[in-house]
CSV table of N, CA and C in Angstrom, one decimal:
chain,number,residue,atom,x,y,z
A,618,UNK,N,221.6,117.4,23.8
A,618,UNK,CA,220.2,117.0,23.5
A,618,UNK,C,219.7,118.0,23.5
A,619,UNK,N,219.1,119.2,24.0
A,619,UNK,CA,218.5,120.2,24.6
A,619,UNK,C,218.5,120.9,23.6
A,620,UNK,N,219.6,121.1,23.0
A,620,UNK,CA,220.2,122.0,21.4
A,620,UNK,C,219.4,121.4,20.6
A,621,UNK,N,219.1,120.4,20.2
A,621,UNK,CA,218.7,119.6,19.4
A,621,UNK,C,217.3,119.4,18.8
A,622,UNK,N,216.4,119.1,20.4
A,622,UNK,CA,215.0,119.6,20.4
A,622,UNK,C,214.2,121.2,20.0
A,623,UNK,N,215.5,122.1,20.6
A,623,UNK,CA,214.9,123.0,20.2
A,623,UNK,C,214.8,123.4,18.9
A,624,UNK,N,216.0,122.7,18.1
A,624,UNK,CA,216.2,122.9,16.5
A,624,UNK,C,215.2,122.3,15.8
A,625,UNK,N,214.1,121.2,16.1
A,625,UNK,CA,213.1,120.5,16.3
A,625,UNK,C,212.3,121.0,16.3
A,626,UNK,N,211.9,121.7,17.6
A,626,UNK,CA,210.7,122.5,18.2
A,626,UNK,C,210.2,123.4,17.0
A,627,UNK,N,211.2,124.0,16.5
A,627,UNK,CA,211.1,125.4,15.5
A,627,UNK,C,210.7,125.1,14.5
A,628,UNK,N,211.8,124.1,14.1
A,628,UNK,CA,211.6,123.5,12.4
A,628,UNK,C,209.8,122.6,12.6
A,629,UNK,N,209.5,122.4,13.8
A,629,UNK,CA,208.3,121.8,13.1
A,629,UNK,C,206.9,122.9,13.4
A,630,UNK,N,207.6,123.6,14.3
A,630,UNK,CA,206.1,125.1,14.4
A,630,UNK,C,206.0,125.8,12.9
A,631,UNK,N,206.9,125.6,12.2
A,631,UNK,CA,207.8,126.3,11.0
A,631,UNK,C,206.3,125.3,9.8
A,632,UNK,N,207.0,124.2,9.4
A,632,UNK,CA,206.3,123.4,9.1
A,632,UNK,C,204.7,123.6,9.1
A,633,UNK,N,204.4,123.1,10.4
A,633,UNK,CA,202.8,123.4,11.0
A,633,UNK,C,202.1,124.9,10.1
A,634,UNK,N,203.1,126.2,10.3
A,634,UNK,CA,202.5,126.8,9.5
A,634,UNK,C,202.3,127.2,7.9
A,635,UNK,N,203.7,127.0,7.4
A,635,UNK,CA,203.3,126.4,6.1
A,635,UNK,C,202.5,125.5,5.5
A,636,UNK,N,201.7,124.4,6.0
A,636,UNK,CA,201.0,124.2,6.2
A,636,UNK,C,199.5,124.2,5.9
A,637,UNK,N,199.1,125.6,7.1
A,637,UNK,CA,197.6,125.9,7.7
A,637,UNK,C,198.1,127.0,6.3
A,638,UNK,N,198.9,127.5,6.0
A,638,UNK,CA,199.0,129.0,5.2
A,638,UNK,C,198.4,128.4,4.1
A,639,UNK,N,199.5,127.2,3.7
A,639,UNK,CA,199.2,126.0,1.9
A,639,UNK,C,197.4,125.9,1.8
A,640,UNK,N,197.1,125.5,3.0
A,640,UNK,CA,195.7,125.3,3.3
A,640,UNK,C,194.7,126.2,2.6
A,641,UNK,N,194.6,127.1,3.1
A,641,UNK,CA,194.0,128.4,2.9
A,641,UNK,C,193.7,128.5,1.4
A,642,UNK,N,195.3,128.7,0.8
A,642,UNK,CA,195.4,129.2,-1.0
A,642,UNK,C,195.0,128.6,-1.5
A,643,UNK,N,194.7,127.0,-1.5
A,643,UNK,CA,194.9,125.7,-2.0
A,643,UNK,C,193.3,125.1,-1.4
A,644,UNK,N,192.2,126.3,-2.5
A,644,UNK,CA,191.0,125.4,-1.9
A,644,UNK,C,190.5,125.5,-2.9
A,645,UNK,N,189.6,123.8,-2.9
A,645,UNK,CA,189.8,123.2,-4.2
A,645,UNK,C,188.4,123.5,-4.7
A,646,UNK,N,188.5,123.7,-6.1
A,646,UNK,CA,186.9,125.0,-6.9
A,646,UNK,C,186.3,124.0,-6.4
A,647,UNK,N,185.1,124.8,-6.8
A,647,UNK,CA,183.2,124.0,-6.6
A,647,UNK,C,184.0,122.9,-8.2
A,648,UNK,N,182.9,122.2,-8.9
A,648,UNK,CA,182.7,121.5,-9.6
A,648,UNK,C,181.3,121.4,-10.5
A,649,UNK,N,181.5,122.7,-11.1
A,649,UNK,CA,180.3,122.6,-12.1
A,649,UNK,C,179.6,121.3,-13.1
A,650,UNK,N,180.6,120.7,-13.4
A,650,UNK,CA,180.6,119.8,-14.5
A,650,UNK,C,179.7,118.9,-13.6
A,651,UNK,N,179.3,118.5,-12.9
A,651,UNK,CA,179.0,117.1,-11.8
A,651,UNK,C,177.3,117.4,-11.8
A,652,UNK,N,177.0,116.3,-12.8
A,652,UNK,CA,175.8,116.5,-12.9
A,652,UNK,C,175.1,115.2,-12.2
A,653,UNK,N,174.0,115.3,-11.1
A,653,UNK,CA,173.4,113.9,-10.0
A,653,UNK,C,172.1,113.9,-11.3
A,654,UNK,N,172.2,112.3,-11.6
A,654,UNK,CA,171.6,111.5,-12.5
A,654,UNK,C,170.5,110.7,-12.0
A,655,UNK,N,169.1,110.8,-12.3
A,655,UNK,CA,168.2,110.1,-11.3
A,655,UNK,C,167.4,109.1,-12.2
A,656,UNK,N,168.0,109.3,-13.4
A,656,UNK,CA,167.4,108.5,-14.8
A,656,UNK,C,168.4,107.6,-14.2
A,657,UNK,N,168.7,107.5,-14.3
A,657,UNK,CA,169.9,106.1,-14.4
A,657,UNK,C,170.4,105.1,-12.9
A,658,UNK,N,169.6,105.6,-11.9
A,658,UNK,CA,169.6,105.5,-10.8
A,658,UNK,C,169.1,103.3,-10.8
A,659,UNK,N,168.1,103.4,-11.3
A,659,UNK,CA,167.4,102.5,-11.9
A,659,UNK,C,168.5,100.9,-12.3
A,660,UNK,N,169.3,101.4,-12.6
A,660,UNK,CA,170.8,100.6,-12.7
A,660,UNK,C,170.7,100.0,-11.6
A,661,UNK,N,171.1,101.2,-10.4
A,661,UNK,CA,172.3,101.0,-9.0
A,661,UNK,C,170.9,99.9,-7.7
A,662,UNK,N,169.8,100.1,-8.8
A,662,UNK,CA,168.8,99.9,-7.7
A,662,UNK,C,168.4,98.0,-7.5
A,663,UNK,N,168.9,98.0,-9.1
A,663,UNK,CA,169.0,96.5,-9.2
A,663,UNK,C,170.0,95.9,-8.4
A,664,UNK,N,171.3,96.5,-8.4
A,664,UNK,CA,172.5,95.7,-7.9
A,664,UNK,C,172.2,95.7,-5.8
A,665,UNK,N,171.2,96.2,-5.5
A,665,UNK,CA,171.6,96.5,-4.0
A,665,UNK,C,170.6,95.9,-3.2
A,666,UNK,N,170.6,94.9,-2.4
A,666,UNK,CA,170.0,93.7,-2.0
A,666,UNK,C,168.6,94.3,-1.8
A,667,UNK,N,167.5,93.4,-1.5
A,667,UNK,CA,166.6,94.0,-0.6
A,667,UNK,C,166.5,94.3,0.6
A,668,UNK,N,166.0,95.0,1.4
A,668,UNK,CA,165.8,94.9,3.3
A,668,UNK,C,165.0,93.5,3.6
A,669,UNK,N,164.3,92.8,3.2
A,669,UNK,CA,163.1,91.9,3.3
A,669,UNK,C,163.2,91.1,2.5
A,670,UNK,N,162.3,90.1,3.0
A,670,UNK,CA,161.8,88.9,1.9
A,670,UNK,C,160.5,89.6,1.6
A,671,UNK,N,160.1,89.2,0.5
A,671,UNK,CA,158.8,90.1,-0.2
A,671,UNK,C,158.0,88.5,0.3
A,672,UNK,N,156.3,89.2,0.4
A,672,UNK,CA,155.7,87.5,1.2
A,672,UNK,C,155.7,87.3,-0.4
A,673,UNK,N,155.0,85.6,-0.2
A,673,UNK,CA,155.1,84.6,-1.4
A,673,UNK,C,153.9,85.1,-1.8
A,674,UNK,N,154.1,84.5,-3.1
A,674,UNK,CA,152.6,85.0,-4.0
A,674,UNK,C,151.3,84.0,-3.1
A,675,UNK,N,150.5,83.9,-3.8
A,675,UNK,CA,149.0,83.1,-3.2
A,675,UNK,C,149.1,81.5,-4.0
A,676,UNK,N,149.3,80.7,-2.9
A,676,UNK,CA,149.2,79.6,-3.8
A,676,UNK,C,147.8,78.5,-3.4
A,677,UNK,N,147.4,77.3,-4.4
A,677,UNK,CA,146.3,77.2,-3.2
A,677,UNK,C,147.2,75.4,-3.3
A,678,UNK,N,147.4,75.4,-3.6
A,678,UNK,CA,148.2,73.7,-3.0
A,678,UNK,C,150.1,74.3,-2.9
A,679,UNK,N,150.4,72.6,-3.0
A,679,UNK,CA,151.8,72.8,-3.0
A,679,UNK,C,152.6,73.3,-4.3
A,680,UNK,N,153.5,73.7,-3.5
A,680,UNK,CA,154.4,74.3,-5.6
A,680,UNK,C,155.0,72.8,-5.9
A,681,UNK,N,155.7,73.0,-7.0
A,681,UNK,CA,156.8,71.8,-7.2
A,681,UNK,C,157.7,71.1,-6.2
A,682,UNK,N,158.5,72.0,-5.4
A,682,UNK,CA,159.6,72.5,-4.7
A,682,UNK,C,158.8,71.3,-3.3
A,683,UNK,N,157.6,71.4,-3.3
A,683,UNK,CA,156.5,70.6,-1.6
A,683,UNK,C,155.9,71.7,-1.3
A,684,UNK,N,156.5,73.0,-1.3
A,684,UNK,CA,156.6,74.0,0.0
A,684,UNK,C,154.5,74.1,-0.3
A,685,UNK,N,154.7,74.7,0.8
A,685,UNK,CA,153.0,75.2,0.9
A,685,UNK,C,152.8,76.4,2.3
A,686,UNK,N,152.2,77.0,1.4
A,686,UNK,CA,151.7,78.2,2.6
A,686,UNK,C,150.4,78.5,3.6
A,687,UNK,N,151.5,78.9,5.2
A,687,UNK,CA,150.3,78.8,5.7
A,687,UNK,C,148.9,79.1,5.5
A,688,UNK,N,148.1,78.4,6.1
A,688,UNK,CA,146.1,78.7,6.5
A,688,UNK,C,146.1,80.1,6.7
A,689,UNK,N,145.3,81.0,5.6
A,689,UNK,CA,145.5,82.0,6.2
A,689,UNK,C,144.7,82.7,7.8
A,690,UNK,N,143.4,82.2,8.1
A,690,UNK,CA,143.1,82.1,9.8
A,690,UNK,C,144.2,80.9,10.0
A,691,UNK,N,144.9,81.3,11.0
A,691,UNK,CA,145.9,80.2,11.7
A,691,UNK,C,144.6,79.1,12.7
A,692,UNK,N,145.4,78.1,12.4
A,692,UNK,CA,144.7,76.7,13.3
A,692,UNK,C,144.1,77.5,14.8
A,693,UNK,N,143.3,76.8,14.8
A,693,UNK,CA,142.6,78.0,16.9
A,693,UNK,C,143.6,76.2,17.9
A,694,UNK,N,144.3,77.0,17.7
A,694,UNK,CA,144.9,76.2,18.7
A,694,UNK,C,145.5,76.8,19.8
A,695,UNK,N,146.0,75.9,20.8
A,695,UNK,CA,146.8,77.2,22.3
A,695,UNK,C,148.1,76.9,21.4
A,696,UNK,N,148.9,76.8,20.5
A,696,UNK,CA,150.5,77.0,20.2
A,696,UNK,C,150.5,77.5,18.9
A,697,UNK,N,151.4,78.3,18.8
A,697,UNK,CA,151.4,78.7,16.9
A,697,UNK,C,152.8,78.5,16.7
A,698,UNK,N,153.6,78.4,15.8
A,698,UNK,CA,154.8,77.6,15.4
A,698,UNK,C,154.9,79.0,14.2
A,699,UNK,N,156.0,80.1,14.0
A,699,UNK,CA,156.0,80.9,13.0
A,699,UNK,C,157.1,80.3,11.8
A,700,UNK,N,156.4,80.3,11.1
A,700,UNK,CA,157.5,80.5,9.8
A,700,UNK,C,158.8,81.8,9.9
A,701,UNK,N,160.3,81.3,9.4
A,701,UNK,CA,161.2,81.8,9.6
A,701,UNK,C,161.2,82.8,8.2
A,702,UNK,N,162.2,83.8,8.3
A,702,UNK,CA,161.8,84.4,7.7
A,702,UNK,C,162.5,84.4,6.1
A,703,UNK,N,162.4,83.2,5.9
A,703,UNK,CA,162.4,82.6,4.4
A,703,UNK,C,161.0,82.3,3.8
A,704,UNK,N,159.6,82.2,5.1
A,704,UNK,CA,158.8,81.2,5.0
A,704,UNK,C,159.3,79.8,4.4
A,705,UNK,N,159.7,79.1,5.7
A,705,UNK,CA,159.6,78.1,5.6
A,705,UNK,C,159.4,77.4,6.7
A,706,UNK,N,159.3,76.0,7.4
A,706,UNK,CA,159.2,75.5,9.3
A,706,UNK,C,159.5,75.6,9.8
A,707,UNK,N,159.9,75.9,10.7
A,707,UNK,CA,161.3,76.1,11.6
A,707,UNK,C,161.4,75.2,12.2
A,708,UNK,N,162.2,73.7,11.5
A,708,UNK,CA,161.9,72.4,11.7
A,708,UNK,C,163.8,72.1,11.6
A,709,UNK,N,164.5,71.6,12.2
A,709,UNK,CA,165.5,71.6,11.8
A,709,UNK,C,166.6,70.6,12.4
A,710,UNK,N,167.6,69.9,12.3
A,710,UNK,CA,168.2,68.6,12.5
A,710,UNK,C,169.6,69.7,13.2
A,711,UNK,N,170.3,68.4,14.2
A,711,UNK,CA,171.5,69.2,14.7
A,711,UNK,C,172.1,67.6,15.0
A,712,UNK,N,173.3,67.8,15.1
A,712,UNK,CA,173.7,66.9,15.8
A,712,UNK,C,174.9,67.4,17.2
A,713,UNK,N,175.2,66.8,18.6
A,713,UNK,CA,176.1,67.2,19.2
A,713,UNK,C,176.6,66.2,19.8
A,714,UNK,N,177.6,66.1,20.2
A,714,UNK,CA,178.5,65.4,20.8
A,714,UNK,C,179.2,64.0,20.4
A,715,UNK,N,179.1,64.6,18.9
A,715,UNK,CA,179.7,64.0,17.6
A,715,UNK,C,178.7,62.9,16.9
A,716,UNK,N,178.0,62.5,17.7
A,716,UNK,CA,176.5,61.5,17.1
A,716,UNK,C,175.3,61.6,16.8
A,717,UNK,N,174.7,62.6,18.6
A,717,UNK,CA,173.5,62.3,18.9
A,717,UNK,C,173.2,63.2,17.8
A,718,UNK,N,171.3,62.6,17.8
A,718,UNK,CA,170.8,62.9,15.9
A,718,UNK,C,170.0,64.0,17.1
A,719,UNK,N,169.2,64.7,16.8
A,719,UNK,CA,168.7,66.0,17.9
A,719,UNK,C,167.6,66.1,16.5
A,720,UNK,N,166.2,67.0,17.1
A,720,UNK,CA,165.8,67.4,15.8
A,720,UNK,C,165.1,68.8,17.0
A,721,UNK,N,165.2,69.7,15.9
A,721,UNK,CA,165.1,71.0,16.8
A,721,UNK,C,163.3,71.8,16.2
A,722,UNK,N,162.9,72.1,16.9
A,722,UNK,CA,161.1,73.1,17.1
A,722,UNK,C,162.0,74.5,17.1
A,723,UNK,N,161.9,75.4,16.3
A,723,UNK,CA,161.9,76.2,16.7
A,723,UNK,C,160.9,77.2,16.3
A,724,UNK,N,160.8,78.7,16.9
A,724,UNK,CA,159.6,79.9,16.7
A,724,UNK,C,158.3,79.5,16.7
A,725,UNK,N,158.5,78.9,18.7
A,725,UNK,CA,156.6,78.6,19.2
A,725,UNK,C,156.1,79.8,20.2
A,726,UNK,N,154.9,80.1,19.7
A,726,UNK,CA,154.4,81.4,20.5
A,726,UNK,C,152.8,80.3,21.0
A,727,UNK,N,153.4,80.3,22.9
A,727,UNK,CA,151.7,80.2,23.1
A,727,UNK,C,152.5,78.9,24.2
A,728,UNK,N,151.4,78.3,24.6
A,728,UNK,CA,151.4,77.1,25.1
A,728,UNK,C,152.5,76.6,24.7
A,729,UNK,N,154.1,76.3,25.2
A,729,UNK,CA,154.7,75.3,24.2
A,729,UNK,C,154.8,73.9,25.0
A,730,UNK,N,153.8,74.0,26.1
A,730,UNK,CA,153.9,72.4,26.6
A,730,UNK,C,152.5,71.5,26.1
A,731,UNK,N,151.8,72.2,25.5
A,731,UNK,CA,150.6,71.4,24.5
A,731,UNK,C,150.8,71.5,23.4
A,732,UNK,N,152.3,71.9,22.9
A,732,UNK,CA,153.1,71.3,21.9
A,732,UNK,C,153.3,70.3,22.1
A,733,UNK,N,154.2,69.8,23.1
A,733,UNK,CA,155.4,69.0,23.3
A,733,UNK,C,154.7,67.6,23.6
A,734,UNK,N,153.6,68.0,23.5
A,734,UNK,CA,152.2,66.9,24.1
A,734,UNK,C,152.2,66.1,22.5
A,735,UNK,N,151.5,67.0,21.5
A,735,UNK,CA,151.1,66.7,20.3
A,735,UNK,C,151.8,66.5,19.7
A,736,UNK,N,153.1,66.9,19.8
A,736,UNK,CA,154.7,66.1,19.0
A,736,UNK,C,154.7,64.6,19.7
A,737,UNK,N,154.6,64.8,20.9
A,737,UNK,CA,155.2,63.5,21.2
A,737,UNK,C,154.1,62.3,20.6
A,738,UNK,N,152.8,62.4,20.6
A,738,UNK,CA,152.0,61.4,20.4
A,738,UNK,C,151.9,61.1,18.8
A,739,UNK,N,152.2,62.7,18.3
A,739,UNK,CA,152.2,62.3,16.9
A,739,UNK,C,153.5,61.6,16.6
A,740,UNK,N,154.2,61.4,16.9
A,740,UNK,CA,155.5,60.7,16.8
A,740,UNK,C,155.8,59.2,17.8
A,741,UNK,N,154.7,59.0,18.0
A,741,UNK,CA,154.8,58.1,19.0
A,741,UNK,C,153.8,57.2,18.5
A,742,UNK,N,152.6,58.1,17.3
A,742,UNK,CA,152.1,56.8,16.4
A,742,UNK,C,152.9,56.4,15.1
A,743,UNK,N,154.0,56.9,15.0
A,743,UNK,CA,154.6,57.1,13.6
A,743,UNK,C,156.1,56.5,14.1
A,744,UNK,N,156.3,56.3,14.9
A,744,UNK,CA,157.5,55.2,15.5
A,744,UNK,C,157.4,53.9,16.2
A,745,UNK,N,155.8,54.0,17.3
A,745,UNK,CA,155.4,53.3,18.1
A,745,UNK,C,156.2,53.3,19.3
A,746,UNK,N,157.3,54.3,19.4
A,746,UNK,CA,157.8,54.4,20.9
A,746,UNK,C,157.7,55.5,20.8
A,747,UNK,N,157.6,56.5,22.0
A,747,UNK,CA,157.9,58.0,23.2
A,747,UNK,C,159.2,58.5,22.8
A,748,UNK,N,159.8,59.2,21.9
A,748,UNK,CA,160.7,60.2,21.7
A,748,UNK,C,161.1,60.6,22.9
A,749,UNK,N,162.2,61.0,22.9
A,749,UNK,CA,162.3,61.8,24.4
A,749,UNK,C,162.2,63.2,23.9
A,750,UNK,N,161.8,64.2,25.1
A,750,UNK,CA,162.4,65.7,24.2
A,750,UNK,C,162.2,66.1,25.0
A,751,UNK,N,163.1,67.5,24.8
A,751,UNK,CA,163.5,68.5,25.9
A,751,UNK,C,162.8,69.8,25.8
A,752,UNK,N,162.6,71.0,26.5
A,752,UNK,CA,161.5,71.7,26.2
A,752,UNK,C,162.5,72.9,26.6
A,753,UNK,N,162.5,74.1,25.8
A,753,UNK,CA,163.3,75.4,26.3
A,753,UNK,C,162.1,76.5,26.3
A,754,UNK,N,161.7,76.9,27.8
A,754,UNK,CA,160.9,77.7,27.4
A,754,UNK,C,161.7,79.3,27.4
A,755,UNK,N,162.6,79.5,27.8
A,755,UNK,CA,163.5,80.8,27.7
A,755,UNK,C,163.9,80.8,25.9
A,756,UNK,N,164.3,79.9,25.4
A,756,UNK,CA,164.5,79.7,23.5
A,756,UNK,C,163.3,79.4,22.9
A,757,UNK,N,162.1,79.3,23.8
A,757,UNK,CA,161.1,78.4,23.1
A,757,UNK,C,161.4,78.0,21.8
A,758,UNK,N,162.1,76.9,22.3
A,758,UNK,CA,162.1,75.5,21.0
A,758,UNK,C,161.9,74.1,22.0
A,759,UNK,N,161.9,73.1,20.9
A,759,UNK,CA,161.9,71.8,21.3
A,759,UNK,C,162.9,71.3,20.9
A,760,UNK,N,163.5,70.1,21.6
A,760,UNK,CA,164.2,69.4,21.0
A,760,UNK,C,164.0,67.8,21.3
A,761,UNK,N,164.1,67.6,19.8
A,761,UNK,CA,163.8,65.3,19.8
A,761,UNK,C,164.4,64.7,19.8
A,762,UNK,N,164.8,63.8,20.7
A,762,UNK,CA,166.7,63.4,20.2
A,762,UNK,C,165.8,61.8,19.0
A,763,UNK,N,166.5,62.1,17.7
A,763,UNK,CA,166.4,61.6,16.5
A,763,UNK,C,165.9,62.2,15.3
A,764,UNK,N,166.3,62.4,14.0
A,764,UNK,CA,165.5,62.8,12.9
A,764,UNK,C,164.7,62.6,12.6
A,765,UNK,N,163.6,63.8,12.8
A,765,UNK,CA,162.1,63.5,12.3
A,765,UNK,C,161.9,64.8,12.2
A,766,UNK,N,162.9,65.5,11.5
A,766,UNK,CA,162.1,67.0,10.3
A,766,UNK,C,161.4,66.7,9.5
A,767,UNK,N,161.7,65.9,8.4
A,767,UNK,CA,160.9,65.4,7.5
A,767,UNK,C,159.2,65.0,7.8
A,768,UNK,N,159.0,64.1,8.9
A,768,UNK,CA,157.9,64.3,9.3
A,768,UNK,C,157.3,65.3,10.3
A,769,UNK,N,158.0,65.9,10.8
A,769,UNK,CA,157.7,67.4,11.7
A,769,UNK,C,157.3,68.3,11.3
A,770,UNK,N,157.3,68.4,9.9
A,770,UNK,CA,157.3,69.4,8.9
A,770,UNK,C,156.3,69.0,8.1
A,771,UNK,N,156.1,68.3,7.7
A,771,UNK,CA,154.9,67.8,7.1
A,771,UNK,C,153.4,67.7,8.3
A,772,UNK,N,153.8,67.5,9.4
A,772,UNK,CA,152.5,67.5,10.1
A,772,UNK,C,152.3,69.1,10.6
A,773,UNK,N,153.0,69.6,10.4
A,773,UNK,CA,153.5,70.8,10.9
A,773,UNK,C,151.8,71.6,9.9
A,774,UNK,N,153.0,71.1,8.6
A,774,UNK,CA,152.2,72.3,7.2
A,774,UNK,C,150.5,71.0,7.2
A,775,UNK,N,150.1,69.9,7.7
A,775,UNK,CA,149.0,69.3,7.1
A,775,UNK,C,148.3,70.4,8.7
A,776,UNK,N,149.1,70.6,9.9
A,776,UNK,CA,147.9,71.4,11.3
A,776,UNK,C,147.6,73.4,10.2
A,777,UNK,N,148.5,73.4,9.1
A,777,UNK,CA,148.2,74.5,8.9
A,777,UNK,C,149.2,75.9,9.5
A,778,UNK,N,150.7,75.2,9.4
A,778,UNK,CA,151.3,76.5,9.8
A,778,UNK,C,152.7,76.7,9.2
C-alpha cells in the first residue's frame, strides 16, 4: 500500500506541473473584434423590470376601475393610512382557523387607537352592531371580525387616504 501511495503522489505532482505549464503557454488572445454597442441597449432596457412602481398620473375623479388617488394635502387626522406600493388602500380579507373571516387594515401611522374608534363607529352605523376588533401596535395593524373590506376601502378613500 505504501508503494502504491508514493506512485500516486508522484503521478499527481507531474500532473499538476504539466497543468501549470500548459496554462502559461495557452493564454487566450485578446478579442479585438468585440464591439460594445450602446445604441442597441434600448432594446435590452425594455426587458428589464422597473426598480420601483411609477407614480400614478393625476386624476380629478375616480378611474373606470374605481381607483381614486389620495388627497394632495393629507387629511388633518391624528392617524394616517399609507397606500401600498401599488397605490392601493391597504385593506385586506383573511381567513383563519378554516372559517373565521377577518378584515385587516395595514400601514397605519399615528394614533392607531383613534383609527380603531373611528372604524368601530363607521362599521356600527353600517351593520347595526359593534364589530370585534384587535389592535396590534407592533405591526401597526387592526383586525376586524367579518368581511368589511369594500366598506372600509370606500370609507378610507372618502376620507382622503
